[in-house]
Amino acid sequence: MANYKIDNGKFGAFLVQLRKEKGLTQKELAEKLYVSDKAVSKWERGLSLPDIALLQPMAAMLEVSVTELLSGEFIPADRSLTVEEVEPLVNGALSMNLTMTAREREEQREHRRKWGGRFAAAIAVCALELWLLRRIEWLWGDYTVYSLLAPAMALGFGVYLIFFAKEKLPAFYDQYQLNFVSDGAFRMNVVGVHFNNRNWPRVLDAMRSWACLTLAAWVPVYCGIYLLLGLFFSDEWLRSMVLLPMVLFGILGGLFLPVVIVGRKYE
């Protein structure tokens, strides 16, 4: 089988030309295509090529044909391309997509590894803080469940989000406005947020950040809340009744507020 390959350098130079003719910056083009400006920079420097799914919207945005985009040059209107000229471009685009898919999988694995390292560090910090808290008998005492509830939830969610959650949603999420995500035992329904493959990676990272931050910062936050409530409630029972809803609100609010903000921003 012939080895079809698109000229990355020619493609990149043509993309720079078209982008500048439209008066767009790399960041503006990236935002229109729902990719990062780093991705656009790599395309223009010939270091990589865009996913095949981006070719049609990119060509329409830059007012050229997909064939012109792939060939890296304008094609005169009175010129008809032969099958021999078009076939390498089409096959090159298809093979490019396979390459990008493999590269994306490797990037996802590397992304998970980075989050795994952050998660392990957060667990270590949390374990140290809980050990120190355990030595303060009057603070640990009857409020053990309150002090452990948030770290326990963050640990459970974090393991799933970092090591098992799907990095990419099924294609129908991009076709319909769905405000829920269902993956095995995991269920999430957020009114007002439509999940798709533009905002889902960022939503995932927002939830992963919540898990790591909750593990690493919960103990000092919990101690601060407990001591602050002591200024207003001398009765232990009243203090516990106020402490529990505050803990639950902090856990759930801390998780879903970033999801709503990030989900709406990038949907």
mmCIF file of C-alpha atoms in Angstrom:
data_model
loop_
_atom_site.group_PDB
_atom_site.id
_atom_site.type_symbol
_atom_site.label_atom_id
_atom_site.label_comp_id
_atom_site.label_asym_id
_atom_site.label_seq_id
_atom_site.Cartn_x
_atom_site.Cartn_y
_atom_site.Cartn_z
ATOM 1 C CA MET A 1 0.000 0.000 0.000
ATOM 2 C CA ALA A 2 1.261 3.458 -0.859
ATOM 3 C CA ASN A 3 2.500 5.611 1.996
ATOM 4 C CA TYR A 4 0.254 8.666 1.893
ATOM 5 C CA LYS A 5 1.514 11.647 3.818
ATOM 6 C CA ILE A 6 0.387 15.250 3.969
ATOM 7 C CA ASP A 7 3.156 17.836 3.950
ATOM 8 C CA ASN A 8 2.992 19.212 7.492
ATOM 9 C CA GLY A 9 5.209 22.177 6.719
ATOM 10 C CA LYS A 10 3.205 23.219 3.665
ATOM 11 C CA PHE A 11 -0.052 22.761 5.533
ATOM 12 C CA GLY A 12 1.227 24.875 8.438
ATOM 13 C CA ALA A 13 2.492 27.702 6.252
ATOM 14 C CA PHE A 14 -0.809 27.821 4.348
ATOM 15 C CA LEU A 15 -2.739 27.875 7.617
ATOM 16 C CA VAL A 16 -0.665 30.833 8.849
ATOM 17 C CA GLN A 17 -1.381 32.671 5.594
ATOM 18 C CA LEU A 18 -5.132 32.007 5.749
ATOM 19 C CA ARG A 19 -5.393 32.901 9.423
ATOM 20 C CA LYS A 20 -3.616 36.225 8.966
ATOM 21 C CA GLU A 21 -5.735 37.066 5.929
ATOM 22 C CA LYS A 22 -8.794 36.673 8.156
ATOM 23 C CA GLY A 23 -7.212 38.836 10.842
ATOM 24 C CA LEU A 24 -7.316 36.072 13.439
ATOM 25 C CA THR A 25 -4.832 35.346 16.179
ATOM 26 C CA GLN A 26 -3.917 31.780 17.062
ATOM 27 C CA LYS A 27 -6.025 32.083 20.207
ATOM 28 C CA GLU A 28 -9.061 33.356 18.291
ATOM 29 C CA LEU A 29 -8.824 30.529 15.759
ATOM 30 C CA ALA A 30 -8.397 28.022 18.571
ATOM 31 C CA GLU A 31 -11.499 29.312 20.365
ATOM 32 C CA LYS A 32 -13.582 29.014 17.202
ATOM 33 C CA LEU A 33 -12.457 25.397 16.766
ATOM 34 C CA TYR A 34 -12.707 24.568 20.495
ATOM 35 C CA VAL A 35 -9.045 23.590 20.752
ATOM 36 C CA SER A 36 -6.082 25.111 22.575
ATOM 37 C CA ASP A 37 -3.893 27.810 21.032
ATOM 38 C CA LYS A 38 -0.978 25.427 21.612
ATOM 39 C CA ALA A 39 -2.603 22.991 19.172
ATOM 40 C CA VAL A 40 -2.896 25.723 16.533
ATOM 41 C CA SER A 41 0.725 26.685 17.115
ATOM 42 C CA LYS A 42 1.821 23.083 16.526
ATOM 43 C CA TRP A 43 -0.169 22.895 13.281
ATOM 44 C CA GLU A 44 1.351 26.107 11.992
ATOM 45 C CA ARG A 45 4.877 24.984 12.853
ATOM 46 C CA GLY A 46 4.329 21.670 11.085
ATOM 47 C CA LEU A 47 4.712 19.656 14.281
ATOM 48 C CA SER A 48 1.299 18.023 14.018
ATOM 49 C CA LEU A 49 -1.928 18.016 12.024
ATOM 50 C CA PRO A 50 -5.512 18.630 13.175
ATOM 51 C CA ASP A 51 -8.006 15.854 13.666
ATOM 52 C CA ILE A 52 -9.951 14.976 10.528
ATOM 53 C CA ALA A 53 -13.189 16.113 12.212
ATOM 54 C CA LEU A 54 -11.811 19.685 12.320
ATOM 55 C CA LEU A 55 -10.993 19.946 8.611
ATOM 56 C CA GLN A 56 -14.478 20.865 7.363
ATOM 57 C CA PRO A 57 -15.219 23.575 9.968
ATOM 58 C CA MET A 58 -11.685 24.944 9.613
ATOM 59 C CA ALA A 59 -11.965 25.114 5.825
ATOM 60 C CA ALA A 60 -15.366 26.813 6.041
ATOM 61 C CA MET A 61 -14.033 29.330 8.561
ATOM 62 C CA LEU A 62 -11.034 30.184 6.392
ATOM 63 C CA GLU A 63 -13.139 30.145 3.190
ATOM 64 C CA VAL A 64 -11.196 27.480 1.329
ATOM 65 C CA SER A 65 -12.020 23.942 0.328
ATOM 66 C CA VAL A 66 -10.853 20.961 2.368
ATOM 67 C CA THR A 67 -8.802 19.907 -0.645
ATOM 68 C CA GLU A 68 -7.019 23.276 -0.735
ATOM 69 C CA LEU A 69 -6.425 23.075 3.001
ATOM 70 C CA LEU A 70 -4.875 19.621 2.747
ATOM 71 C CA SER A 71 -2.802 20.455 -0.309
ATOM 72 C CA GLY A 72 -1.519 23.640 1.310
ATOM 73 C CA GLU A 73 -2.299 25.926 -1.628
ATOM 74 C CA PHE A 74 -5.100 27.654 -3.487
ATOM 75 C CA ILE A 75 -6.521 25.694 -6.399
ATOM 76 C CA PRO A 76 -7.680 27.816 -9.371
ATOM 77 C CA ALA A 77 -11.400 27.589 -10.060
ATOM 78 C CA ASP A 78 -10.790 26.518 -13.661
ATOM 79 C CA ARG A 79 -8.556 23.646 -12.634
ATOM 80 C CA SER A 80 -9.988 20.178 -12.043
ATOM 81 C CA LEU A 81 -7.996 17.832 -9.857
ATOM 82 C CA THR A 82 -7.438 14.326 -11.132
ATOM 83 C CA VAL A 83 -8.161 11.206 -9.109
ATOM 84 C CA GLU A 84 -4.399 10.701 -8.781
ATOM 85 C CA GLU A 85 -4.102 14.104 -7.111
ATOM 86 C CA VAL A 86 -7.114 13.837 -4.807
ATOM 87 C CA GLU A 87 -6.588 10.250 -3.629
ATOM 88 C CA PRO A 88 -3.326 10.904 -1.761
ATOM 89 C CA LEU A 89 -4.927 13.844 0.046
ATOM 90 C CA VAL A 90 -7.961 11.821 1.125
ATOM 91 C CA ASN A 91 -5.917 8.829 2.217
ATOM 92 C CA GLY A 92 -3.420 11.109 3.900
ATOM 93 C CA ALA A 93 -6.222 12.728 5.881
ATOM 94 C CA LEU A 94 -7.532 9.333 6.956
ATOM 95 C CA SER A 95 -4.105 8.092 8.022
ATOM 96 C CA MET A 96 -3.545 11.424 9.761
ATOM 97 C CA ASN A 97 -6.678 10.808 11.798
ATOM 98 C CA LEU A 98 -5.429 7.390 12.887
ATOM 99 C CA THR A 99 -2.109 8.912 13.895
ATOM 100 C CA MET A 100 -3.827 11.647 15.851
ATOM 101 C CA THR A 101 -6.023 9.110 17.606
ATOM 102 C CA ALA A 102 -2.977 7.132 18.712
ATOM 103 C CA ARG A 103 -1.255 10.328 19.803
ATOM 104 C CA GLU A 104 -4.343 11.465 21.689
ATOM 105 C CA ARG A 105 -4.435 8.161 23.541
ATOM 106 C CA GLU A 106 -0.812 8.598 24.583
ATOM 107 C CA GLU A 107 -1.511 12.196 25.648
ATOM 108 C CA GLN A 108 -4.468 10.982 27.716
ATOM 109 C CA ARG A 109 -2.310 8.353 29.417
ATOM 110 C CA GLU A 110 0.302 10.993 30.217
ATOM 111 C CA HIS A 111 -2.439 13.303 31.486
ATOM 112 C CA ARG A 112 -3.713 10.567 33.803
ATOM 113 C CA ARG A 113 -0.204 9.892 35.073
ATOM 114 C CA LYS A 114 0.234 13.555 36.002
ATOM 115 C CA TRP A 115 -3.068 13.609 37.863
ATOM 116 C CA GLY A 116 -2.164 10.323 39.525
ATOM 117 C CA GLY A 117 0.990 11.941 40.927
ATOM 118 C CA ARG A 118 -0.974 14.935 42.219
ATOM 119 C CA PHE A 119 -3.574 12.639 43.747
ATOM 120 C CA ALA A 120 -0.931 10.541 45.530
ATOM 121 C CA ALA A 121 0.662 13.703 46.946
ATOM 122 C CA ALA A 122 -2.749 14.941 48.142
ATOM 123 C CA ILE A 123 -3.415 11.599 49.871
ATOM 124 C CA ALA A 124 -0.043 11.788 51.647
ATOM 125 C CA VAL A 125 -0.750 15.338 52.848
ATOM 126 C CA CYS A 126 -4.229 14.338 54.036
ATOM 127 C CA ALA A 127 -2.896 11.300 55.921
ATOM 128 C CA LEU A 128 -0.329 13.466 57.714
ATOM 129 C CA GLU A 129 -2.928 16.094 58.615
ATOM 130 C CA LEU A 130 -5.378 13.473 59.935
ATOM 131 C CA TRP A 131 -2.612 11.929 62.038
ATOM 132 C CA LEU A 132 -1.870 15.324 63.554
ATOM 133 C CA LEU A 133 -5.578 15.985 64.081
ATOM 134 C CA ARG A 134 -5.983 12.629 65.818
ATOM 135 C CA ARG A 135 -3.571 13.812 68.489
ATOM 136 C CA ILE A 136 -5.892 16.706 69.384
ATOM 137 C CA GLU A 137 -8.399 14.701 71.438
ATOM 138 C CA TRP A 138 -10.897 17.504 72.095
ATOM 139 C CA LEU A 139 -11.106 18.386 68.389
ATOM 140 C CA TRP A 140 -11.182 14.824 67.074
ATOM 141 C CA GLY A 141 -13.531 13.429 69.767
ATOM 142 C CA ASP A 142 -17.182 13.109 68.800
ATOM 143 C CA TYR A 143 -16.643 14.743 65.417
ATOM 144 C CA THR A 144 -14.627 11.961 63.810
ATOM 145 C CA VAL A 145 -17.279 11.318 61.155
ATOM 146 C CA TYR A 146 -17.343 15.006 60.193
ATOM 147 C CA SER A 147 -13.585 15.221 59.830
ATOM 148 C CA LEU A 148 -13.424 12.029 57.741
ATOM 149 C CA LEU A 149 -16.508 12.500 55.554
ATOM 150 C CA ALA A 150 -14.993 14.942 53.046
ATOM 151 C CA PRO A 151 -11.647 13.109 52.619
ATOM 152 C CA ALA A 152 -13.483 9.798 52.211
ATOM 153 C CA MET A 153 -15.710 11.199 49.454
ATOM 154 C CA ALA A 154 -12.781 12.938 47.764
ATOM 155 C CA LEU A 155 -10.790 9.708 47.850
ATOM 156 C CA GLY A 156 -13.603 7.661 46.297
ATOM 157 C CA PHE A 157 -14.440 10.210 43.614
ATOM 158 C CA GLY A 158 -10.774 10.899 42.927
ATOM 159 C CA VAL A 159 -9.933 7.255 42.250
ATOM 160 C CA TYR A 160 -12.747 7.037 39.708
ATOM 161 C CA LEU A 161 -12.188 10.438 38.077
ATOM 162 C CA ILE A 162 -8.434 10.064 37.683
ATOM 163 C CA PHE A 163 -8.061 6.394 36.810
ATOM 164 C CA PHE A 164 -11.367 5.192 35.365
ATOM 165 C CA ALA A 165 -13.479 8.080 34.017
ATOM 166 C CA LYS A 166 -13.797 8.261 30.239
ATOM 167 C CA GLU A 167 -11.837 11.126 28.731
ATOM 168 C CA LYS A 168 -14.182 11.311 25.738
ATOM 169 C CA LEU A 169 -17.966 11.177 25.591
ATOM 170 C CA PRO A 170 -19.946 9.275 22.924
ATOM 171 C CA ALA A 171 -20.610 11.215 19.713
ATOM 172 C CA PHE A 172 -24.306 11.761 20.476
ATOM 173 C CA TYR A 173 -23.319 14.154 23.285
ATOM 174 C CA ASP A 174 -22.075 16.530 20.564
ATOM 175 C CA GLN A 175 -25.327 16.193 18.632
ATOM 176 C CA TYR A 176 -27.835 16.674 21.437
ATOM 177 C CA GLN A 177 -27.992 18.979 24.438
ATOM 178 C CA LEU A 178 -27.650 16.541 27.329
ATOM 179 C CA ASN A 179 -27.227 17.676 30.915
ATOM 180 C CA PHE A 180 -26.282 14.284 32.344
ATOM 181 C CA VAL A 181 -23.364 11.879 32.144
ATOM 182 C CA SER A 182 -23.844 8.179 32.796
ATOM 183 C CA ASP A 183 -20.917 5.764 33.005
ATOM 184 C CA GLY A 184 -21.528 2.526 34.874
ATOM 185 C CA ALA A 185 -22.211 3.307 38.525
ATOM 186 C CA PHE A 186 -21.268 6.953 37.998
ATOM 187 C CA ARG A 187 -24.211 9.307 37.407
ATOM 188 C CA MET A 188 -24.133 13.080 37.159
ATOM 189 C CA ASN A 189 -27.014 15.366 36.254
ATOM 190 C CA VAL A 190 -26.358 19.109 36.298
ATOM 191 C CA VAL A 191 -29.251 21.351 35.268
ATOM 192 C CA GLY A 192 -28.173 24.177 32.985
ATOM 193 C CA VAL A 193 -24.986 22.495 31.733
ATOM 194 C CA HIS A 194 -24.868 20.629 28.415
ATOM 195 C CA PHE A 195 -22.031 18.129 28.369
ATOM 196 C CA ASN A 196 -20.070 17.508 25.167
ATOM 197 C CA ASN A 197 -16.517 16.798 24.062
ATOM 198 C CA ARG A 198 -15.607 20.486 24.194
ATOM 199 C CA ASN A 199 -16.262 20.979 27.888
ATOM 200 C CA TRP A 200 -16.021 17.430 29.269
ATOM 201 C CA PRO A 201 -12.185 17.264 29.487
ATOM 202 C CA ARG A 202 -12.184 20.543 31.399
ATOM 203 C CA VAL A 203 -15.066 19.429 33.613
ATOM 204 C CA LEU A 204 -13.129 16.257 34.420
ATOM 205 C CA ASP A 205 -10.056 18.274 35.365
ATOM 206 C CA ALA A 206 -12.190 20.592 37.525
ATOM 207 C CA MET A 207 -13.540 17.586 39.453
ATOM 208 C CA ARG A 208 -10.062 16.087 39.732
ATOM 209 C CA SER A 209 -8.817 19.391 41.145
ATOM 210 C CA TRP A 210 -11.664 19.305 43.681
ATOM 211 C CA ALA A 211 -10.664 15.795 44.795
ATOM 212 C CA CYS A 212 -6.998 16.726 45.251
ATOM 213 C CA LEU A 213 -7.695 20.053 46.950
ATOM 214 C CA THR A 214 -10.276 18.507 49.275
ATOM 215 C CA LEU A 215 -7.833 15.830 50.372
ATOM 216 C CA ALA A 216 -4.964 18.257 50.894
ATOM 217 C CA ALA A 217 -6.840 21.189 52.439
ATOM 218 C CA TRP A 218 -9.844 19.734 54.240
ATOM 219 C CA VAL A 219 -8.314 19.213 57.703
ATOM 220 C CA PRO A 220 -7.211 22.846 58.202
ATOM 221 C CA VAL A 221 -10.530 24.055 56.742
ATOM 222 C CA TYR A 222 -12.442 21.740 59.090
ATOM 223 C CA CYS A 223 -10.451 22.932 62.101
ATOM 224 C CA GLY A 224 -11.090 26.546 61.142
ATOM 225 C CA ILE A 225 -14.849 25.955 60.837
ATOM 226 C CA TYR A 226 -14.958 24.119 64.166
ATOM 227 C CA LEU A 227 -13.083 26.855 66.025
ATOM 228 C CA LEU A 228 -15.163 29.597 64.376
ATOM 229 C CA LEU A 229 -18.423 27.909 65.407
ATOM 230 C CA GLY A 230 -17.101 27.794 68.976
ATOM 231 C CA LEU A 231 -17.301 31.589 69.026
ATOM 232 C CA PHE A 232 -21.054 31.487 68.389
ATOM 233 C CA PHE A 233 -22.229 28.202 69.907
ATOM 234 C CA SER A 234 -21.140 27.094 73.355
ATOM 235 C CA ASP A 235 -23.473 24.108 73.317
ATOM 236 C CA GLU A 236 -21.794 21.079 71.729
ATOM 237 C CA TRP A 237 -25.051 19.704 70.335
ATOM 238 C CA LEU A 238 -25.897 22.956 68.544
ATOM 239 C CA ARG A 239 -22.371 23.150 67.218
ATOM 240 C CA SER A 240 -22.667 19.649 65.767
ATOM 241 C CA MET A 241 -26.039 20.449 64.165
ATOM 242 C CA VAL A 242 -24.530 23.443 62.390
ATOM 243 C CA LEU A 243 -21.270 21.690 61.544
ATOM 244 C CA LEU A 244 -22.818 18.773 59.639
ATOM 245 C CA PRO A 245 -24.771 20.791 57.020
ATOM 246 C CA MET A 246 -21.768 23.079 56.577
ATOM 247 C CA VAL A 247 -19.590 20.044 55.890
ATOM 248 C CA LEU A 248 -22.084 18.606 53.397
ATOM 249 C CA PHE A 249 -22.584 21.970 51.694
ATOM 250 C CA GLY A 250 -18.840 22.435 51.410
ATOM 251 C CA ILE A 251 -18.365 18.993 49.879
ATOM 252 C CA LEU A 252 -21.187 19.162 47.334
ATOM 253 C CA GLY A 253 -20.811 22.871 46.580
ATOM 254 C CA GLY A 254 -17.087 22.507 46.162
ATOM 255 C CA LEU A 255 -17.663 19.743 43.628
ATOM 256 C CA PHE A 256 -20.575 21.021 41.559
ATOM 257 C CA LEU A 257 -19.885 24.772 41.482
ATOM 258 C CA PRO A 258 -16.682 24.329 39.389
ATOM 259 C CA VAL A 259 -18.555 21.848 37.161
ATOM 260 C CA VAL A 260 -21.257 24.440 36.436
ATOM 261 C CA ILE A 261 -18.799 27.285 35.833
ATOM 262 C CA VAL A 262 -16.409 25.307 33.618
ATOM 263 C CA GLY A 263 -19.199 23.400 31.858
ATOM 264 C CA ARG A 264 -21.041 26.559 30.841
ATOM 265 C CA LYS A 265 -17.893 28.414 29.863
ATOM 266 C CA TYR A 266 -16.692 25.791 27.382
ATOM 267 C CA GLU A 267 -19.919 24.163 26.172
#
